CSV table of C-alpha atoms and ligand atoms in Angstrom, one decimal:
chain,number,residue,atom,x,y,z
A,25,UNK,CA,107.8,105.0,108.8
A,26,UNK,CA,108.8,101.2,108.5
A,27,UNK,CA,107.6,97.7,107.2
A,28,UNK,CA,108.8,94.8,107.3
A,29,UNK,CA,107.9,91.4,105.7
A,30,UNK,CA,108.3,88.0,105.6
A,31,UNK,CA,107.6,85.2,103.3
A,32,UNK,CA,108.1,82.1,105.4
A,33,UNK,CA,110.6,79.5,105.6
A,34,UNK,CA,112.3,77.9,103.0
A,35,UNK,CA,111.6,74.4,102.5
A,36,UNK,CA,115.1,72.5,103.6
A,37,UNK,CA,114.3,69.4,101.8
A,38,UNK,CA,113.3,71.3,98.4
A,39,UNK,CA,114.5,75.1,97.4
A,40,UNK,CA,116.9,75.4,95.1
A,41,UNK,CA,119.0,78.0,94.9
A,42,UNK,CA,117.4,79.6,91.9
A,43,UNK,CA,113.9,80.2,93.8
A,44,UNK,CA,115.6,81.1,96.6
A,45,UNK,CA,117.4,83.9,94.9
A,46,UNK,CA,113.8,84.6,93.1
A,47,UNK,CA,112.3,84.7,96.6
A,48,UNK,CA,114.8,87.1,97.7
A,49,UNK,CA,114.0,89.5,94.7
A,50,UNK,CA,110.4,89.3,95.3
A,51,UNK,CA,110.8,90.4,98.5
A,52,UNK,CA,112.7,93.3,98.2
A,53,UNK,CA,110.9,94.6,95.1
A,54,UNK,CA,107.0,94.0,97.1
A,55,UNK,CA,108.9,95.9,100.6
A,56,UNK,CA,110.0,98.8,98.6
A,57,UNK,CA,107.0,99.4,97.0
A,58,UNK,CA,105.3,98.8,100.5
A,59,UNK,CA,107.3,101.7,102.0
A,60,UNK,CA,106.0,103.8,98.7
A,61,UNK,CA,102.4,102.9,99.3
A,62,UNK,CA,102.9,103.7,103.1
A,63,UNK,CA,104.1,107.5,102.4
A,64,UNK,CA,100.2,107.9,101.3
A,65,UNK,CA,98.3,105.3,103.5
A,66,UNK,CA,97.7,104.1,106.9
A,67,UNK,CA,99.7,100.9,108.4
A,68,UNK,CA,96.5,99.1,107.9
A,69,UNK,CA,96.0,99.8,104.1
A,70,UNK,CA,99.9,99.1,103.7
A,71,UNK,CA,99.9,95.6,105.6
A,72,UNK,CA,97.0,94.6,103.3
A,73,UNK,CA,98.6,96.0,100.5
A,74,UNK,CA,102.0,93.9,101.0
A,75,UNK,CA,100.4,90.8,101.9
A,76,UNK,CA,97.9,90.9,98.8
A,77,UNK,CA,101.4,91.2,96.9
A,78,UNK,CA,103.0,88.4,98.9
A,79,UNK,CA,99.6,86.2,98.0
A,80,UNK,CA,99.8,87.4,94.4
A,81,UNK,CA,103.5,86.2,93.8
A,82,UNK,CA,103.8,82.1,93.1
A,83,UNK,CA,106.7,81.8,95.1
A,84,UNK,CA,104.5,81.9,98.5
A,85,UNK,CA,102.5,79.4,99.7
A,86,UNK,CA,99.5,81.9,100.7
A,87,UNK,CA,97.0,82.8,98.1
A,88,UNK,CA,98.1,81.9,94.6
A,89,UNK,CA,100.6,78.7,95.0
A,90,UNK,CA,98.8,78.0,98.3
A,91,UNK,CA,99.5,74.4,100.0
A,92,UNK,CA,97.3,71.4,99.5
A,93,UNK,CA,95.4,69.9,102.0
A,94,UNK,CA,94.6,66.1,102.4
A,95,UNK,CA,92.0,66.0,100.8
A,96,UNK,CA,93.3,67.6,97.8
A,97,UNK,CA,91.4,70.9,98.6
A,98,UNK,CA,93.4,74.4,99.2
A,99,UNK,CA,91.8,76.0,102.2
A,100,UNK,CA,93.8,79.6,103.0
A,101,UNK,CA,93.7,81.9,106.3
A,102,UNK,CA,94.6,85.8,106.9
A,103,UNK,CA,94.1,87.8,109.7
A,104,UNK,CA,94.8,91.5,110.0
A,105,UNK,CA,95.0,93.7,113.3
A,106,UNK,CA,95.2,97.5,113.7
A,107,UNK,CA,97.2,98.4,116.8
A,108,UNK,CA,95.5,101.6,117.4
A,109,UNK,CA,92.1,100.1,117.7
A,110,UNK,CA,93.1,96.6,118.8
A,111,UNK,CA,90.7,95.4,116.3
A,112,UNK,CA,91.9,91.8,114.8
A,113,UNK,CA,88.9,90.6,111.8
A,114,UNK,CA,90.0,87.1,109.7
A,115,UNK,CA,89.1,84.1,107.7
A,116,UNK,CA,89.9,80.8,108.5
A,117,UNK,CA,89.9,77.8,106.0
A,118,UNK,CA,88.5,80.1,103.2
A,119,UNK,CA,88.2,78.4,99.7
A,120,UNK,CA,88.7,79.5,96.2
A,121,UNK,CA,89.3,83.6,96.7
A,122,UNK,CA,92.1,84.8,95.4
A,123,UNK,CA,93.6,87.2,98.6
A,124,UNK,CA,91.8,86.0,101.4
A,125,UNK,CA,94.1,89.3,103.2
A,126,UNK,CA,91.0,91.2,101.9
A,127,UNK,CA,88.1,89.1,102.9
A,128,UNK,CA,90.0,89.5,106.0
A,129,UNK,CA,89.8,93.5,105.6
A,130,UNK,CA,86.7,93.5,104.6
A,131,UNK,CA,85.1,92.3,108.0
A,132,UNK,CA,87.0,95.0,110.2
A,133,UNK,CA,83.8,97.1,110.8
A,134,UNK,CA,81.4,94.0,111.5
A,135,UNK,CA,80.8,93.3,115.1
A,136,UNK,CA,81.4,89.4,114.2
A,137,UNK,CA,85.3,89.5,112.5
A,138,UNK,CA,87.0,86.1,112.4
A,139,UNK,CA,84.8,83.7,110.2
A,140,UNK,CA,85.8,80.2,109.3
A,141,UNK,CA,84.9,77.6,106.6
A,142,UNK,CA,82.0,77.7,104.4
A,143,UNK,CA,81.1,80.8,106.1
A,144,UNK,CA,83.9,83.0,105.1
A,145,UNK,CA,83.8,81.7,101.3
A,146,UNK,CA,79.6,82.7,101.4
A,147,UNK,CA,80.8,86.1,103.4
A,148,UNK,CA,83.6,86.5,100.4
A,149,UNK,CA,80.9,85.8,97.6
A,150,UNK,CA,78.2,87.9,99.2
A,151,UNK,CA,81.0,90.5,99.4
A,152,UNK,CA,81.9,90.3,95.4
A,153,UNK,CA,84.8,88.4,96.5
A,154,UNK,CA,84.4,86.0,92.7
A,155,UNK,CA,85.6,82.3,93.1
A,156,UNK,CA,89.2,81.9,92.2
A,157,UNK,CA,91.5,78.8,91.7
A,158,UNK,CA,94.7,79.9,93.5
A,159,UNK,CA,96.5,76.1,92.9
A,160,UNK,CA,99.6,75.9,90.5
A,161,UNK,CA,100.7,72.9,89.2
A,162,UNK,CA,103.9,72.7,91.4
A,163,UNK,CA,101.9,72.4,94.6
A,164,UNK,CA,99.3,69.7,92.3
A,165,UNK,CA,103.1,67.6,91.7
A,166,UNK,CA,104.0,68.2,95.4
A,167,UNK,CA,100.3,66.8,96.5
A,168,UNK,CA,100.6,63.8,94.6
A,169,UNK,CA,103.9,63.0,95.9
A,170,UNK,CA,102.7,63.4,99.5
A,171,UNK,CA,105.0,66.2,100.4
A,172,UNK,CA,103.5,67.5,103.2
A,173,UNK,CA,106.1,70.3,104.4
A,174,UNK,CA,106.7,72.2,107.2
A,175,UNK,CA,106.7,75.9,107.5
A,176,UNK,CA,106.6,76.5,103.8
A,177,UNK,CA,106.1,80.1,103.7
A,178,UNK,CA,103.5,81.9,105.2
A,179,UNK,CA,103.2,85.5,104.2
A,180,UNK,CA,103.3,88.8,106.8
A,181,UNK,CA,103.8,92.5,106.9
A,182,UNK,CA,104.1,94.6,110.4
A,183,UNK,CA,103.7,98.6,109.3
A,184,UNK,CA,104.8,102.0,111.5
A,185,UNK,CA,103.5,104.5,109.6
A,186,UNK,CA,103.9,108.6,110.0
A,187,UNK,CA,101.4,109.0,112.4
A,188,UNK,CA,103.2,106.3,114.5
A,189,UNK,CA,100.3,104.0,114.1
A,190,UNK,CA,101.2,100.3,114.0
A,191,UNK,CA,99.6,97.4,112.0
A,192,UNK,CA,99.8,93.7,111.2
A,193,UNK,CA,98.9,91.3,108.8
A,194,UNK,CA,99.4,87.3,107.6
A,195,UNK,CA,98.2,85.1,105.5
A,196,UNK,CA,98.5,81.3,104.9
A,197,UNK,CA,98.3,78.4,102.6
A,198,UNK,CA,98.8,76.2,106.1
A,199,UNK,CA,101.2,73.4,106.1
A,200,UNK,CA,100.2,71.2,103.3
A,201,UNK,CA,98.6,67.7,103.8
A,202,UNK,CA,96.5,68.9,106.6
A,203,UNK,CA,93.4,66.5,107.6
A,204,UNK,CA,90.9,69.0,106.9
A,205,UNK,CA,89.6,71.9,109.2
A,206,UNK,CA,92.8,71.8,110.8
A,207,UNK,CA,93.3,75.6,111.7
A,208,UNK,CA,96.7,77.4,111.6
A,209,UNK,CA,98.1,80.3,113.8
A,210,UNK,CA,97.8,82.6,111.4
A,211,UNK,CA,94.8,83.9,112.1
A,212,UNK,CA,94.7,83.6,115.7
A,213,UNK,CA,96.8,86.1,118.2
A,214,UNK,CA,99.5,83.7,118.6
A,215,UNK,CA,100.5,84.2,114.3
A,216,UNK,CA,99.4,88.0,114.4
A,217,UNK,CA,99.0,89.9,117.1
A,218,UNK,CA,99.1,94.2,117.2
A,219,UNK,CA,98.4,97.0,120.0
A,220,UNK,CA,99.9,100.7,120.4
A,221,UNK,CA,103.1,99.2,121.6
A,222,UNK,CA,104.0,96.6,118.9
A,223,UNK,CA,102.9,94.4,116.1
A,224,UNK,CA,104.3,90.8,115.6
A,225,UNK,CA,103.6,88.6,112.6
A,226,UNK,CA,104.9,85.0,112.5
A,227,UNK,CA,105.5,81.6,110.7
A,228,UNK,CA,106.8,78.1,110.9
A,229,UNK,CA,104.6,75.0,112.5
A,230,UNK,CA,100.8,76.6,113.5
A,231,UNK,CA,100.9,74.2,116.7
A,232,UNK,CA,103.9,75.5,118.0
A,233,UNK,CA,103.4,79.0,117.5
A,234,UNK,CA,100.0,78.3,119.1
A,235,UNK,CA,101.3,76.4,122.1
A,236,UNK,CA,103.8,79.0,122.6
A,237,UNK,CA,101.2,82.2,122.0
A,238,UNK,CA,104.2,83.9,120.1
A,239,UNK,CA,102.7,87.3,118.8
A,240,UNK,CA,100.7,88.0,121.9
A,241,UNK,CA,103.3,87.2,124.5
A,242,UNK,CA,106.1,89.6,122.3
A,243,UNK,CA,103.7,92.4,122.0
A,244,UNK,CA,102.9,92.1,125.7
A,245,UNK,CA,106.6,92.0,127.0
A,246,UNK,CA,107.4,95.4,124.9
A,247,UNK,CA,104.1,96.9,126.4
A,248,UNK,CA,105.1,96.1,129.4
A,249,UNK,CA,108.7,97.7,128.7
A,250,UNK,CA,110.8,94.6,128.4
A,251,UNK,CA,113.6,95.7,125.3
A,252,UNK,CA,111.9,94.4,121.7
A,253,UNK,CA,115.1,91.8,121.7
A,254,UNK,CA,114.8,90.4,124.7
A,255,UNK,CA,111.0,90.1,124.4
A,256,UNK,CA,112.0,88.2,121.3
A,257,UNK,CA,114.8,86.4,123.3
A,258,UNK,CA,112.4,85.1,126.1
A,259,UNK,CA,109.7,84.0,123.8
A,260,UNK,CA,112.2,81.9,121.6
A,261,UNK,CA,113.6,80.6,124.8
A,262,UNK,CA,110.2,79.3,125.7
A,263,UNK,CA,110.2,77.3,122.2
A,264,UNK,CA,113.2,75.1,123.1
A,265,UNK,CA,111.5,72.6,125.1
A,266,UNK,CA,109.2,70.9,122.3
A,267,UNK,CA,111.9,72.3,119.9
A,268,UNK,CA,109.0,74.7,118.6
A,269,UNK,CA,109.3,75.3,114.7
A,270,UNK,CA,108.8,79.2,114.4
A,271,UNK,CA,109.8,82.9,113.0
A,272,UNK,CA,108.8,86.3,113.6
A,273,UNK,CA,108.8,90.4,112.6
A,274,UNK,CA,108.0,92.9,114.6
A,275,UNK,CA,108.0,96.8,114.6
A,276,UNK,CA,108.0,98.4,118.2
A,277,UNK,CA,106.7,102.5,118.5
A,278,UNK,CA,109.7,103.7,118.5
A,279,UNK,CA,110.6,102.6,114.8
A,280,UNK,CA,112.8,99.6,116.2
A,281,UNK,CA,112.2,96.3,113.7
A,282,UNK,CA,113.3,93.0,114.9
A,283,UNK,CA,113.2,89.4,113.9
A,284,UNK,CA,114.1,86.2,114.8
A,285,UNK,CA,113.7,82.8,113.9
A,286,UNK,CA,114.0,79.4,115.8
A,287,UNK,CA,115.4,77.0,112.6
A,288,UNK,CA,117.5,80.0,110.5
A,289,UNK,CA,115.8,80.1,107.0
A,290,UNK,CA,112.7,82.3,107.2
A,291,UNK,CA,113.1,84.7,104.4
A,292,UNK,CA,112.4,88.0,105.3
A,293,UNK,CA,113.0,92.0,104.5
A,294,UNK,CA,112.8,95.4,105.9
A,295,UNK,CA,112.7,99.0,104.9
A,296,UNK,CA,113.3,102.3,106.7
A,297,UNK,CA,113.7,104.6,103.9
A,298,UNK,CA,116.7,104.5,103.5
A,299,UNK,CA,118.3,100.9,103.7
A,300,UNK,CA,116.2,97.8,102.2
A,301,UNK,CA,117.8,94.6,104.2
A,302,UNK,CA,116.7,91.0,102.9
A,303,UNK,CA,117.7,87.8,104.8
A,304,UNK,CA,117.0,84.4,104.3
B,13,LIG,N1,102.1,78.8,110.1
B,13,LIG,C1,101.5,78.2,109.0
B,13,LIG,C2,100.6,77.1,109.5
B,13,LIG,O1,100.9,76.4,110.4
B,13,LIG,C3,102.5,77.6,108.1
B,13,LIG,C4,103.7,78.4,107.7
B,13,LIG,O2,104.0,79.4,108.4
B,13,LIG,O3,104.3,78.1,106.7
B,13,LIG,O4,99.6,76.9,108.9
């Protein structure tokens, strides 16, 4: 069994070293009890169980203390993929729910999975889904000042559990200052991307990731045998010539976690059991 999670980048221009260290904390408390919930559960319950934590901490810009689009609106994503069925279901640009990880979940069985806009908030409300505010008055302050950021800390868990199943999930508050309907990677198979081989969960700048098809083109070099770093390698090569903004975690079959990121600040932590490693 493993998980690993990541909360995003940190901010360059403003994280102090105070939520940094809080950031750190956060995630080592929400991927220990992720392993715990994992010895009872399936990947997929555990990777929507971490990222509903990651959404529910402040600290992340997904769910509560999501970003704020131009407009002054909050519009979220989340996607979720089980890698034993190769069944991805997400929301795109979802308003007002509190873990838009579960509206996600919640359309696994339909036959029509990834909804967007005012559809996903009426599938959430049909769903019992009630409205929720997830702004905080830092992001409000941030707004007003026009600080659109970059790669501010998108959440994602990748899960192996005992049955050597593999599962993925992410969820976003986007980039902040969008013009609105702007869609982010996270909820496409370039931000979150699973099969039997490998499940790869990413953040940093949604175009990039997009134009580079991150997840999917990792997952598809460990299928086809290529070494989980050098599939990470390759793909982060391909980056370099738009100097591509991104970061990724991944769990292969065999138990082997990996991550990489292409500016080093995503925050980030992983658990086998026995040693609980945080970066960032
Ligand atoms: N990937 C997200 C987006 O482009 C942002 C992030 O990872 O912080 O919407």
């Amino acid at each position: 069994m493993k998980v690993i999670i990541h909360g995003g980048f940190f901010s360059e221009s403003h994280t102090d070293a105070a939520t940094k260290l809080a950031k750190q904390e956060a995630m080592k408390a929400i991927v220990k009890a992720s392993y715990d919930y994992l010895k009872e559960h399936s990947a997929l319950e555990t990777v929507a169980y971490a990222v509903t934590l990651l959404e529910d901490d402040v600290l992340f810009n997904a769910g509560t203390g999501s970003q704020i689009q131009s407009d002054g609106k909050i519009r979220m994503s989340a996607a979720i993929m089980d890698g034993a069925t190769q069944k991805m279901s997400g929301v795109i640009n979802i308003e007002e729910v509190k873990n838009p990880v579960q509206v996600a979940t919640k359309l696994m069985p339909y036959d029509d999975r990834v909804l967007g806009g005012e559809g996903a908030t009426r599938f959430a409300r049909d769903n019992g889904f009630e409205a929720f505010s997830t702004e905080i008055p830092q992001r409000r302050k941030e707004y007003e000042a026009k600080l659109g950021t970059k790669g501010l800390g998108t959440v994602g868990c990748v899960a192996l559990d005992k049955d050597g199943k593999i599962a993925v999930a992410t969820s976003t508050g986007g980039k902040g200052f969008e013009i609105p309907g702007r869609i982010s990677d996270s909820a496409t198979v370039a931000g979150n991307y699973a099969n039997a081989f490998c499940g790869v969960s990413c953040t940093g700048v949604g175009e990039d990731i997009v134009s580079n098809a991150t997840s999917a083109k990792i997952v598809t070099r460990v299928t086809d045998g290529m070494p989980i770093s050098e599939a990470f390698a390759k793909t982060f090569e391909e980056l370099k010539p738009y100097d591509g903004f991104a970061g990724a975690i991944a769990i292969d079959h065999n138990g082997n976690m990996f991550h990489q990121d292409s500016h080093p600040s995503m925050v980030f932590a992983s658990y086998d059991g026995e040693n609980v490693e945080v970066f960032g």
